CSV table of C-alpha atoms and ligand atoms in Angstrom, one decimal:
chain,number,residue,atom,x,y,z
A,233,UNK,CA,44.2,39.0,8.0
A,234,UNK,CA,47.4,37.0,7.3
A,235,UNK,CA,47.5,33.9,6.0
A,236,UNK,CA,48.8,31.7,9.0
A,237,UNK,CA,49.9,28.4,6.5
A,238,UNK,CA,52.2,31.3,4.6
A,239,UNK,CA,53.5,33.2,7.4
A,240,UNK,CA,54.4,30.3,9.2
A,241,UNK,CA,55.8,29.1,6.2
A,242,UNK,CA,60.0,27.9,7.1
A,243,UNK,CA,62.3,28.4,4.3
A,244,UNK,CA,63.2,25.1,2.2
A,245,UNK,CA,65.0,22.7,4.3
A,246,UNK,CA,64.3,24.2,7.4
A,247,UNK,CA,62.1,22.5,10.3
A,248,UNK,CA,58.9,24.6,11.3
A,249,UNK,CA,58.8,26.1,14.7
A,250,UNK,CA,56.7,23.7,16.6
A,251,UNK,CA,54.5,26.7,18.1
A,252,UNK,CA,54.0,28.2,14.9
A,253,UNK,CA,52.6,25.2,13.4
A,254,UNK,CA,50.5,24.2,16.3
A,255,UNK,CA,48.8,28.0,16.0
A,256,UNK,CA,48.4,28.0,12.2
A,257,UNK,CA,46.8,24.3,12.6
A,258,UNK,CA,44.6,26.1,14.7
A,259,UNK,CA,44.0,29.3,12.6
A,260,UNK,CA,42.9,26.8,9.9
A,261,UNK,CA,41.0,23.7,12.0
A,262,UNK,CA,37.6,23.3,9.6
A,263,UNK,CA,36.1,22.4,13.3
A,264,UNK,CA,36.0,26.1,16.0
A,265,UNK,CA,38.1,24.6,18.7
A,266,UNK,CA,38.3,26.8,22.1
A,267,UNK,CA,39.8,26.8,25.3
A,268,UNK,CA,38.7,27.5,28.4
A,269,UNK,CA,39.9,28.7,31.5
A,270,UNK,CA,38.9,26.7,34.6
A,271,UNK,CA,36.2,29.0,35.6
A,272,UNK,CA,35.0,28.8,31.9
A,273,UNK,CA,35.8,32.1,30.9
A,274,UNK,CA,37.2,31.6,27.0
A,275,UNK,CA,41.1,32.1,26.0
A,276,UNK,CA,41.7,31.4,22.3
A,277,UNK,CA,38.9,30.4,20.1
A,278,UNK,CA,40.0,29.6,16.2
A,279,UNK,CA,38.7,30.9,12.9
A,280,UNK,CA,36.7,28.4,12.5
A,281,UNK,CA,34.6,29.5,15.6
A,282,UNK,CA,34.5,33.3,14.5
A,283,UNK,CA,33.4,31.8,11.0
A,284,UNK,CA,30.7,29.4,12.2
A,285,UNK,CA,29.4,31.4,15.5
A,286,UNK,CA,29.3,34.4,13.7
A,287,UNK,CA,31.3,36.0,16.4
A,288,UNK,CA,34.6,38.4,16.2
A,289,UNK,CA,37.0,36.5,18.5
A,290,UNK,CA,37.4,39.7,20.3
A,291,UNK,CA,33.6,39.5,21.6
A,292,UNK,CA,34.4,35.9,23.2
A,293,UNK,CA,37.7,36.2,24.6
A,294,UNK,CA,37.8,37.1,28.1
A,295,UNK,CA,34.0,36.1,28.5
A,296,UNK,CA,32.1,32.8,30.0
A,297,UNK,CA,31.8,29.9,27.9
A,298,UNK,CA,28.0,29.6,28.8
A,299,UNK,CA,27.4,32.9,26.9
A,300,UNK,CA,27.1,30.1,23.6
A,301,UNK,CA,24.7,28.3,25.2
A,302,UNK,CA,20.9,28.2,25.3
A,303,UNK,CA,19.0,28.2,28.5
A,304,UNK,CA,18.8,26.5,30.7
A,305,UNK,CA,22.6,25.2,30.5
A,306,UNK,CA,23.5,28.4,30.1
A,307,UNK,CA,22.4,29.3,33.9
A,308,UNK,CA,23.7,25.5,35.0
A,309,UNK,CA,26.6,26.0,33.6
A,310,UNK,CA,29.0,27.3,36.3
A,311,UNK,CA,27.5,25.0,38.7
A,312,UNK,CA,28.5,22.1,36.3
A,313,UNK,CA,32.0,23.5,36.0
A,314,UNK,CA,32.0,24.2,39.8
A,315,UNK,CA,31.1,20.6,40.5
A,316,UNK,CA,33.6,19.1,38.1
A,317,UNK,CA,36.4,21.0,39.7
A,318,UNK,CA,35.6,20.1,43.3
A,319,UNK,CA,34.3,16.4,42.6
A,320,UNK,CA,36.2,15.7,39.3
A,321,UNK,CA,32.6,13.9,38.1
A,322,UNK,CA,32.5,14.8,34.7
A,323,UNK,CA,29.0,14.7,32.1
A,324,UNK,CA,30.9,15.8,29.1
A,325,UNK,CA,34.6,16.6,29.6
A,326,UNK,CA,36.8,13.4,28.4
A,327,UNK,CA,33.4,12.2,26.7
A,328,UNK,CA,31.9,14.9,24.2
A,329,UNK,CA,28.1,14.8,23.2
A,330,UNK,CA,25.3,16.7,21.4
A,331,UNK,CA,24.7,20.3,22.1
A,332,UNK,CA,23.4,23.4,20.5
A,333,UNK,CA,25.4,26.9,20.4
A,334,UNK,CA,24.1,29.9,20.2
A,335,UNK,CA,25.5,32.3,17.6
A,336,UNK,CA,25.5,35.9,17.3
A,337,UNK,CA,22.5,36.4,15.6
A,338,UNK,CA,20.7,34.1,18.3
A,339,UNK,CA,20.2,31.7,15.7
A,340,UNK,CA,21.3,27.7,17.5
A,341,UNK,CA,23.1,25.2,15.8
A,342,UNK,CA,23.0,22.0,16.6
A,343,UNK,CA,26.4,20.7,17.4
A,344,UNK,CA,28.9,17.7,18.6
A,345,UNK,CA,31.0,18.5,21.6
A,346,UNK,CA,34.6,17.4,23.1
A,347,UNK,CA,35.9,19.0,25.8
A,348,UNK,CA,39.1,17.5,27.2
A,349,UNK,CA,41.4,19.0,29.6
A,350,UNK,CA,44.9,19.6,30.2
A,351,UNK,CA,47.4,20.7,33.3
A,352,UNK,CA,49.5,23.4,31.8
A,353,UNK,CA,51.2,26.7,34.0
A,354,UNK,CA,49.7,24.8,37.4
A,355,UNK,CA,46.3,25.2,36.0
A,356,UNK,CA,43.2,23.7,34.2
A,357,UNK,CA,42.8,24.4,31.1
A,358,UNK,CA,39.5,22.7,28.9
A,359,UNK,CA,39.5,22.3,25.0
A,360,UNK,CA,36.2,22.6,23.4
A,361,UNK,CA,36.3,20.7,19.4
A,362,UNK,CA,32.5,21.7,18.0
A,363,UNK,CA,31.3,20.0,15.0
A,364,UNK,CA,28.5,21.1,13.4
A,365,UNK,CA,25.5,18.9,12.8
A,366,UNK,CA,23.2,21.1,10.8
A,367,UNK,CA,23.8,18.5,8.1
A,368,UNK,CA,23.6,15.9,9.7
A,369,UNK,CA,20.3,16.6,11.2
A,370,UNK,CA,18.7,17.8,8.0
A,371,UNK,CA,20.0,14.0,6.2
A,372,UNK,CA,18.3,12.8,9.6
A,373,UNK,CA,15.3,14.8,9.0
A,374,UNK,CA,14.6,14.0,5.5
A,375,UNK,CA,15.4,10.4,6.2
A,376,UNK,CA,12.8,10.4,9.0
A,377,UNK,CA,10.2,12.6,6.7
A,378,UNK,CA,10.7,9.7,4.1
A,379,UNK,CA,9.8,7.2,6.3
A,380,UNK,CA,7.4,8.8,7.9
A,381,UNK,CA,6.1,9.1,4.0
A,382,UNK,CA,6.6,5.3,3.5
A,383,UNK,CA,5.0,4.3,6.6
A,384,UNK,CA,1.9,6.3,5.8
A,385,UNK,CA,1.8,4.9,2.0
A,386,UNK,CA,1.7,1.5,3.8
A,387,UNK,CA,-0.8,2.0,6.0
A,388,UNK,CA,-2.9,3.2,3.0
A,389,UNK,CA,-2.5,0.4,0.7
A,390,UNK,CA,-2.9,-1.9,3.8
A,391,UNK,CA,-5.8,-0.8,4.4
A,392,UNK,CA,-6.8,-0.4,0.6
A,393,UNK,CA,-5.7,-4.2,0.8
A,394,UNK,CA,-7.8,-5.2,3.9
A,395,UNK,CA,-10.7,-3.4,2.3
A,396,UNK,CA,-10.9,-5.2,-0.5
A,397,UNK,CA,-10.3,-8.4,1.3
A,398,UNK,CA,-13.0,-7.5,3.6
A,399,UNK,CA,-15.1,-7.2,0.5
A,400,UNK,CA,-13.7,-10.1,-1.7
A,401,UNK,CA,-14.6,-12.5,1.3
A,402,UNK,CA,-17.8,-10.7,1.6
A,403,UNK,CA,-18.7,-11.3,-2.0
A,404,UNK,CA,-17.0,-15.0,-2.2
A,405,UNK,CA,-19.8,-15.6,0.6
A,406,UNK,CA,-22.8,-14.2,-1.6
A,407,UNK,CA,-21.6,-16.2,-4.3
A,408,UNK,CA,-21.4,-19.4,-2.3
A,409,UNK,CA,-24.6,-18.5,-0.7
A,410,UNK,CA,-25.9,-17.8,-4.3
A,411,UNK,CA,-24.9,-21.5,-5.6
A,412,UNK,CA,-25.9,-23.1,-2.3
A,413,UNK,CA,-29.7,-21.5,-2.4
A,414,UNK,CA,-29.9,-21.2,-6.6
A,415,UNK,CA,-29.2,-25.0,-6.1
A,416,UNK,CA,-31.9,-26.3,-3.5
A,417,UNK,CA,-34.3,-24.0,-5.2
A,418,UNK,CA,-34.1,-25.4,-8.4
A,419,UNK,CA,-34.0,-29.1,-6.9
A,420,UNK,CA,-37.9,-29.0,-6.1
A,421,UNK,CA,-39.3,-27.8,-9.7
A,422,UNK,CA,-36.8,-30.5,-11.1
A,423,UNK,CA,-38.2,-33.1,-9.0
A,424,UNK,CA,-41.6,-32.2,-9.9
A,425,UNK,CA,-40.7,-32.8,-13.3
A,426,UNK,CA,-39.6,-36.5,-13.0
A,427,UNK,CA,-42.1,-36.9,-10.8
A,428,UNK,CA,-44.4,-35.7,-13.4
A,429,UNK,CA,-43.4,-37.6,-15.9
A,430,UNK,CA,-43.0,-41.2,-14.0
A,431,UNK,CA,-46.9,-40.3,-13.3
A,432,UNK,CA,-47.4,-39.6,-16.8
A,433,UNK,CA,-45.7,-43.0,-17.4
A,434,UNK,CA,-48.3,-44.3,-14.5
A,435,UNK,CA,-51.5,-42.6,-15.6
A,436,UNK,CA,-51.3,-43.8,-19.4
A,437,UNK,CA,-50.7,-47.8,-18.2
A,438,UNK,CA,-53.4,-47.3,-15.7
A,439,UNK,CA,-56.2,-45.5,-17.9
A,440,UNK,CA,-54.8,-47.4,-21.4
A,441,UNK,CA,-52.9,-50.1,-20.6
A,442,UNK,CA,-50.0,-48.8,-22.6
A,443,UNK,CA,-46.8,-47.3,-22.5
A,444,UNK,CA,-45.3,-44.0,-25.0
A,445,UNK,CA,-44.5,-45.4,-28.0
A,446,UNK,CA,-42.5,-44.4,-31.0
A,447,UNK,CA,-41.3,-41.0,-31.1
A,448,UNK,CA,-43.4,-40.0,-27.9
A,449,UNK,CA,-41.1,-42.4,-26.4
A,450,UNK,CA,-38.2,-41.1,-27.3
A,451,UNK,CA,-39.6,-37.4,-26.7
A,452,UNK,CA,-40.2,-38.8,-23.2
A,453,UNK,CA,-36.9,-40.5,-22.9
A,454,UNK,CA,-35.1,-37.3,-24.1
A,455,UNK,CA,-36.7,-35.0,-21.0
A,456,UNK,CA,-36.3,-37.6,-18.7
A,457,UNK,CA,-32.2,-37.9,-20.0
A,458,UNK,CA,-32.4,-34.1,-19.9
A,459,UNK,CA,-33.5,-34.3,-16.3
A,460,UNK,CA,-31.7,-36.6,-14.8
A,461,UNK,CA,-28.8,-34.4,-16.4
A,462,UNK,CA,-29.9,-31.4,-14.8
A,463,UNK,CA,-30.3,-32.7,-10.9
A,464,UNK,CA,-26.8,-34.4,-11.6
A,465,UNK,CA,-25.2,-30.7,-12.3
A,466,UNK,CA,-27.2,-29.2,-9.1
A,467,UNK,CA,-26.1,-32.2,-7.6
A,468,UNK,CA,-22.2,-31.1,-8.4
A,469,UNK,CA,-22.5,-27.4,-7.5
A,470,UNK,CA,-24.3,-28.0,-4.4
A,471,UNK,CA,-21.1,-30.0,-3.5
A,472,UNK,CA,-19.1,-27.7,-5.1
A,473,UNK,CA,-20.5,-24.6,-3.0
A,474,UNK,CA,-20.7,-27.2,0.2
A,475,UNK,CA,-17.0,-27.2,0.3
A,476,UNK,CA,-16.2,-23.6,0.8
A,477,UNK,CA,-19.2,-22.8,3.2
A,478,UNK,CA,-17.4,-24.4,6.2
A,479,UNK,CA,-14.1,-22.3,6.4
A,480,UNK,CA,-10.9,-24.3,6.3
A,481,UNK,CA,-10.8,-27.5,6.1
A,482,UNK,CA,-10.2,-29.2,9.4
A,483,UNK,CA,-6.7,-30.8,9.9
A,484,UNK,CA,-5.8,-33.7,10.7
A,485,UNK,CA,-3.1,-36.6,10.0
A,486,UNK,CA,-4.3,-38.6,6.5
A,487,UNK,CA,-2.6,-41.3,5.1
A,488,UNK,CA,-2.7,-41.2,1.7
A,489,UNK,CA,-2.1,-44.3,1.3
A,490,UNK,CA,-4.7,-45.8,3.1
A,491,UNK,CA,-7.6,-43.5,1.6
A,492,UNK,CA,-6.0,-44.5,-1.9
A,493,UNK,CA,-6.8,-48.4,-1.4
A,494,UNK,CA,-10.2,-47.7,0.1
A,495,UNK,CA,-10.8,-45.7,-3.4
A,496,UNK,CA,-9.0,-48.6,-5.5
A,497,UNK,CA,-11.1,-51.0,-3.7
A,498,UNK,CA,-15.0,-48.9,-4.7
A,499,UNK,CA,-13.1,-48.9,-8.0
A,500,UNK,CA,-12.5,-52.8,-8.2
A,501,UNK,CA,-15.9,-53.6,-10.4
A,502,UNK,CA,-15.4,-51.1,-13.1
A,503,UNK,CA,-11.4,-51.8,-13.3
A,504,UNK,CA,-12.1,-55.3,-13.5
A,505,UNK,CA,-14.8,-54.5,-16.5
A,506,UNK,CA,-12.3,-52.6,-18.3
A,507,UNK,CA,-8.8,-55.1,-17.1
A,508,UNK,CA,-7.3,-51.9,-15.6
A,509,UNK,CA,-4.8,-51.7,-12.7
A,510,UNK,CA,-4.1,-49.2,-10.3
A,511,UNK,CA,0.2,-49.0,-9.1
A,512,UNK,CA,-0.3,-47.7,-6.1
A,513,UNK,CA,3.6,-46.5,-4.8
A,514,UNK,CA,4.4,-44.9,-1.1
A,515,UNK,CA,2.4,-42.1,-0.4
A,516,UNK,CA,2.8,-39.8,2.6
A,517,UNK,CA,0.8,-39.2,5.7
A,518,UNK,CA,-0.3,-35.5,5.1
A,519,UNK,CA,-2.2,-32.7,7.3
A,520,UNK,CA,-5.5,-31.8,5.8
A,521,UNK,CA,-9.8,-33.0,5.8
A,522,UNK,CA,-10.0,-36.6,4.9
A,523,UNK,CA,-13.0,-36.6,3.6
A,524,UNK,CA,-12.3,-34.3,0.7
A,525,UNK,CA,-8.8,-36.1,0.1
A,526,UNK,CA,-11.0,-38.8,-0.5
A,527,UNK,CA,-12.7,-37.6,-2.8
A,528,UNK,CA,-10.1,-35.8,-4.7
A,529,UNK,CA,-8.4,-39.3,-5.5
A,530,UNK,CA,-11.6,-40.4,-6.4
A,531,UNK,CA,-12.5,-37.7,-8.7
A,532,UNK,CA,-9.2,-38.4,-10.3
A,533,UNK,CA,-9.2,-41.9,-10.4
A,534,UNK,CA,-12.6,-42.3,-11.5
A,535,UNK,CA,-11.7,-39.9,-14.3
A,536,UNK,CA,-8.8,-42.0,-15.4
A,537,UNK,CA,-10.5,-44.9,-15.9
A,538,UNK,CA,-13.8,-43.2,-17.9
A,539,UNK,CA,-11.1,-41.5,-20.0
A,540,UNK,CA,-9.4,-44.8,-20.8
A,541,UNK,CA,-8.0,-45.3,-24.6
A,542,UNK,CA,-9.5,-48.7,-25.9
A,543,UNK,CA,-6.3,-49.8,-27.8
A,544,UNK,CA,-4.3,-50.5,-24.8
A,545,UNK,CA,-5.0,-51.8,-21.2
A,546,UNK,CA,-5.5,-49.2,-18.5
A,547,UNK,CA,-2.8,-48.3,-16.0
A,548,UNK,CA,-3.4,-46.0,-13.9
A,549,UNK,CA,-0.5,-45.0,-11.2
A,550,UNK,CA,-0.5,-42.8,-8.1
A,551,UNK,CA,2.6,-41.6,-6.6
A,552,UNK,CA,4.0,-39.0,-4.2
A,553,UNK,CA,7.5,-37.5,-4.1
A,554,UNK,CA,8.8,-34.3,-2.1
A,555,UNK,CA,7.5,-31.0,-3.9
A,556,UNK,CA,10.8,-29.0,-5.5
A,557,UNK,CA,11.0,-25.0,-5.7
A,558,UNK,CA,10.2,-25.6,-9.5
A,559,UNK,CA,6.7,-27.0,-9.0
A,560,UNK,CA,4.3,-24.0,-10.4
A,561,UNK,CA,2.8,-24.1,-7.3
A,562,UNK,CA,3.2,-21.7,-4.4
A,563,UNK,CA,4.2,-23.6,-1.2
A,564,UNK,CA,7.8,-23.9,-2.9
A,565,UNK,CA,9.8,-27.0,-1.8
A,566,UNK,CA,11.3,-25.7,1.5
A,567,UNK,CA,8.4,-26.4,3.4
A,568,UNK,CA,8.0,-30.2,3.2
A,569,UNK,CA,5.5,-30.4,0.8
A,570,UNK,CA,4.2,-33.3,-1.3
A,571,UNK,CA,3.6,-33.6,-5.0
A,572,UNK,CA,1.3,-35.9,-6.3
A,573,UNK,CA,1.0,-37.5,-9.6
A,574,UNK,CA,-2.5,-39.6,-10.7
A,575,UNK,CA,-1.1,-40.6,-14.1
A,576,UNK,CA,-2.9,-43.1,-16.9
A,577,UNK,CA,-2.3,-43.6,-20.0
A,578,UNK,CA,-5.9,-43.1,-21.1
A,579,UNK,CA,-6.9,-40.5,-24.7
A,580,UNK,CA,-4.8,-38.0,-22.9
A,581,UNK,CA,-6.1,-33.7,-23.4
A,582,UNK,CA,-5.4,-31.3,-26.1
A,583,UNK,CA,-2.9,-28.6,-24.7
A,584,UNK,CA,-5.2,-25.6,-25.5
A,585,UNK,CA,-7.5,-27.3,-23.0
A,586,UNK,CA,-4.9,-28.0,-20.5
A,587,UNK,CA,-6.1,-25.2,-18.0
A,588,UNK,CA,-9.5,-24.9,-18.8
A,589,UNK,CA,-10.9,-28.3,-17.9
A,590,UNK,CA,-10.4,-27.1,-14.3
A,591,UNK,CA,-13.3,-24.8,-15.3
A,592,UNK,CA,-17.1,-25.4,-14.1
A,593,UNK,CA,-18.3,-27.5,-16.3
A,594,UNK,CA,-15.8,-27.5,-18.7
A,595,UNK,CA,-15.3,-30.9,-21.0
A,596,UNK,CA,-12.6,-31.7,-23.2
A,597,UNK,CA,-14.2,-34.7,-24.3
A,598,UNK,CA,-17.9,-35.5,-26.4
A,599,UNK,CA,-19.6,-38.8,-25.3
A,600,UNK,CA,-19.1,-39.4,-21.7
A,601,UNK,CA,-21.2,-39.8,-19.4
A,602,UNK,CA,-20.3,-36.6,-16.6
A,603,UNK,CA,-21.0,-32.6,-16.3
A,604,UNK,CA,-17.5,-30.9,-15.9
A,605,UNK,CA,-17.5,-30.3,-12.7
A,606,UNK,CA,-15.3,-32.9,-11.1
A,607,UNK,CA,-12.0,-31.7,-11.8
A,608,UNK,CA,-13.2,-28.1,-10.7
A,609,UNK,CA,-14.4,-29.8,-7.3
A,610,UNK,CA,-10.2,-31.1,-7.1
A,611,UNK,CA,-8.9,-27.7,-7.7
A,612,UNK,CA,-10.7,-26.0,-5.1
A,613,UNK,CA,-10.4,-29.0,-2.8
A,614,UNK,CA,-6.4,-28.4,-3.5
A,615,UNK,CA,-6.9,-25.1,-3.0
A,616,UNK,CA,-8.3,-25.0,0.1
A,617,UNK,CA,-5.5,-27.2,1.7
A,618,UNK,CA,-2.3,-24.3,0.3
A,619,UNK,CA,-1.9,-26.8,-2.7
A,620,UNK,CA,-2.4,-26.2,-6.3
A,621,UNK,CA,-3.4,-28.9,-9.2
A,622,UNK,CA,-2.3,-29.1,-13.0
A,623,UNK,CA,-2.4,-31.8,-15.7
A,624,UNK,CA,0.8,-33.0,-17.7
A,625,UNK,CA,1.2,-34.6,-20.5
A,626,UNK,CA,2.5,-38.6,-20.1
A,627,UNK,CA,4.6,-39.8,-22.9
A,628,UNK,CA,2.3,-42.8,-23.8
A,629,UNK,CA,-0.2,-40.1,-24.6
A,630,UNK,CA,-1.9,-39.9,-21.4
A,631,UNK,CA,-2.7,-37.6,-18.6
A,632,UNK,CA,-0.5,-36.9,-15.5
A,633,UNK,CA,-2.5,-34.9,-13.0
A,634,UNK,CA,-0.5,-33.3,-10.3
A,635,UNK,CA,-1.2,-31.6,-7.4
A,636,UNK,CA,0.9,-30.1,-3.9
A,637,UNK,CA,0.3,-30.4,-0.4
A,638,UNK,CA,2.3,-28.4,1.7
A,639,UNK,CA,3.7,-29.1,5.0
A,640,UNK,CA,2.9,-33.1,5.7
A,641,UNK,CA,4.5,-35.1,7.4
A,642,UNK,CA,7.2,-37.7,6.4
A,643,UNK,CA,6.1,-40.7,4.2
A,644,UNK,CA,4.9,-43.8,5.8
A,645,UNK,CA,5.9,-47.6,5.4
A,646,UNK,CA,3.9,-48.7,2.5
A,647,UNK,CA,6.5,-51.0,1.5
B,194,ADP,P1,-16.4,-34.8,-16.3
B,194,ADP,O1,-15.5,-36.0,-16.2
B,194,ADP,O2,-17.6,-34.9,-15.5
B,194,ADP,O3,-16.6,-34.3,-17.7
B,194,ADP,P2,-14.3,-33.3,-14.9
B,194,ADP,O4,-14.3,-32.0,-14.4
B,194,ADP,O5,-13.9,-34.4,-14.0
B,194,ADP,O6,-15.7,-33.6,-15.6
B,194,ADP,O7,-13.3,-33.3,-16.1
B,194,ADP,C1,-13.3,-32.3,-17.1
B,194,ADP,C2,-12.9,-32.8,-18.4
B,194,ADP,O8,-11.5,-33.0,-18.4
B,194,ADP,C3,-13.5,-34.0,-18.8
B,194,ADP,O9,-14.7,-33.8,-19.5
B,194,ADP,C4,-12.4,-34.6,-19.8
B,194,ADP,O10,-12.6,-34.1,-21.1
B,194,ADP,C5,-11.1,-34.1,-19.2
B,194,ADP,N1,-10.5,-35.2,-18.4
B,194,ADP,C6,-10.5,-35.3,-17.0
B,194,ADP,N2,-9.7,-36.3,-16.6
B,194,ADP,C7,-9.2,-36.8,-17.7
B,194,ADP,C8,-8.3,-37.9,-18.0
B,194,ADP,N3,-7.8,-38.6,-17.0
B,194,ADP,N4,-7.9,-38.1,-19.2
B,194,ADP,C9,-8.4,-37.4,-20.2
B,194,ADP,N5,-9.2,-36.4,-20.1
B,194,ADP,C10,-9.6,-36.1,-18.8
């Protein structure tokens, strides 16, 4: 076959013959181009069409257009042609679309088609450019398969994920209902034995006149100590298990400054025993269950002033400022959120213990009175409102515990 860019070739300095040039553009178009008579029967198809069809251009000239299509177009296809020509409504010509062609071998490719058309020798005369998609559609394919892939990998891990949610709540709940019933059940036999040893106490005045004396004294003063001890901690995990066996907490608007003076105020006899003061600074109105705020700043404040240093007078301050995206806790600082600091300047905790006195009872500190379970009872009361609680070290040596609420509202006039 010759090679139409060479034979066409003009010599140096010499224009090309226009016709020459538009028929070895054709010859070499990567795309089959072919044009159609107006009753579709095919004039001139390209290389490109022999080469992709898998046809000799002999077998196509001279025959319908439709032959390269699959049924049922291939049946509608003289209609269509038919209909264009009498009603000049076109579905493809001036537009091009997706088609398949059938080659040789009976094999279809999936292709792009535009037809447009042209007046020439007072006739119609249509130009089909294909493009073929195979390529296209396998990229589409694979990208589809992929995703189809990725879909299903999510589904599995969500489900993994709501599975073992399903059974993390399930066993949160056996634990709580663990504490809750481990707790009332060993309330009674405790109880029986104060009670039995205030009878004890009873029964030797009555029948001797006497109370324990010497070291059965202090053995009785030890059990009773050891006792009292005991129904305090069921005490604290009974509360401690209380607060997660109701759901969420239940929202509503609590100004924190408000609960704060109600809790300074309980605290007035003990601050005034030690000459501590509470700086109480604006605090916001914030969404969440008063009656465990409450208790959080009471917990807090209460430790502050047990955990005073005797050298210097207590001062204890509570403060609120807007959370920042650097707070290590996870409602960030986009969402309105509050930090609060209870700060003293009290003995202050060792940095190893930092984290841990958040711990059932966990104490950082011999000889005060208390179980280590307070703090614990804050974190989960934090918790359970999207906060999160930690303690910092303040420069005068004491303790700055912090802790977020997200999403409250804006602060109110305390002045
Ligand atoms: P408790 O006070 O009953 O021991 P908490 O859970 O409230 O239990 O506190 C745990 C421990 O953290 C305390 O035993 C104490 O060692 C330490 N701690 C708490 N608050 C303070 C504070 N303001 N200053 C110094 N240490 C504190």
């Amino acid at each position: 076959m010759d090679d139409p860019a060479v034979a066409s070739d003009p010599a140096p300095g010499q224009q090309p013959d226009g016709r020459e040039l538009w028929q070895a553009v054709l010859r070499t178009a990567v795309d089959p181009i072919i044009i159609i008579e107006q009753d579709g029967t095919m004039a001139h198809v390209n290389q490109a069409t022999e080469r992709l069809l898998g046809y000799r251009a002999g077998d196509l000239i001279g025959r319908n257009i439709s032959m390269l299509m699959p049924e049922p177009h291939r049946s509608a296809h003289d209609g269509y042609l038919a209909n264009y020509l009498a009603t000049g409504e076109a579905s493809i010509i001036g537009i091009g679309r997706e088609v398949e062609a059938v080659r040789a071998d009976g094999s279809v490719l999936p292709m792009s088609l535009a037809v447009s058309e042209t007046h020439f020798d007072g006739r119609s005369w249509f130009t089909g450019v294909l493009h073929d998609l195979t390529q296209r559609r396998q990229v589409e394919a694979d990208l589809r398969e992929a995703t189809e892939r990725l879909e299903e990998r999510v589904r599995e891990r969500t489900a993994q994920l709501e599975a073992s949610m399903v059974e993390l709540s399930r066993s949160n709940r056996d634990l709580e209902q663990f504490a809750y019933i481990a707790s009332h059940d060993l309330q009674a036999p405790l109880r029986n034995v104060r009670q039995g040893l205030e009878l004890l106490d009873d029964h030797l005045e009555e029948t001797r006149g006497e109370r324990f004396e010497g070291e059965a004294a202090e053995l009785r003063d030890l059990t009773m100590a050891a006792v009292l001890r005991m129904e305090e901690m069921i005490r604290g995990l009974l509360s401690y298990s209380r607060l997660d066996r109701t759901g969420q907490p239940p929202r509503q608007s609590v100004d924190l400054a408000a609960l704060a003076d109600e809790v300074v105020d309980q605290l007035r006899p003990q601050l005034a025993e030690v000459g501590g003061r509470v700086e109480v600074g604006p605090l916001p109105t914030v969404d969440g269950d008063e009656i465990q705020l409450r208790q959080l700043l009471q917990n807090l404040l209460e430790n502050a002033t047990k955990y005073r240093h005797d050298d210097r007078p207590l001062v204890i301050s509570v403060e609120a400022e807007r959370a920042d995206g650097d707070d290590n806790d996870n409602n960030g600082g986009d969402d309105g959120g509050w930090r609060v600091t209870v700060a003293d300047n009290g003995i202050g905790i060792d940095h190893d213990q930092r984290d841990r006195v958040f711990e059932l009872f966990r104490r950082a500190h011999a000889g005060y009175e208390g179980v280590g379970l307070g703090l614990a009872i804050c974190q989960r009361i934090v918790e359970r409102h999207g906060g999160d609680i930690w303690v910092d070290d303040e420069p005068d040596g004491g303790s700055a515990f912090r802790f977020t609420l997200p999403g409250a509202e804006p602060e109110t006039g305390r002045p």
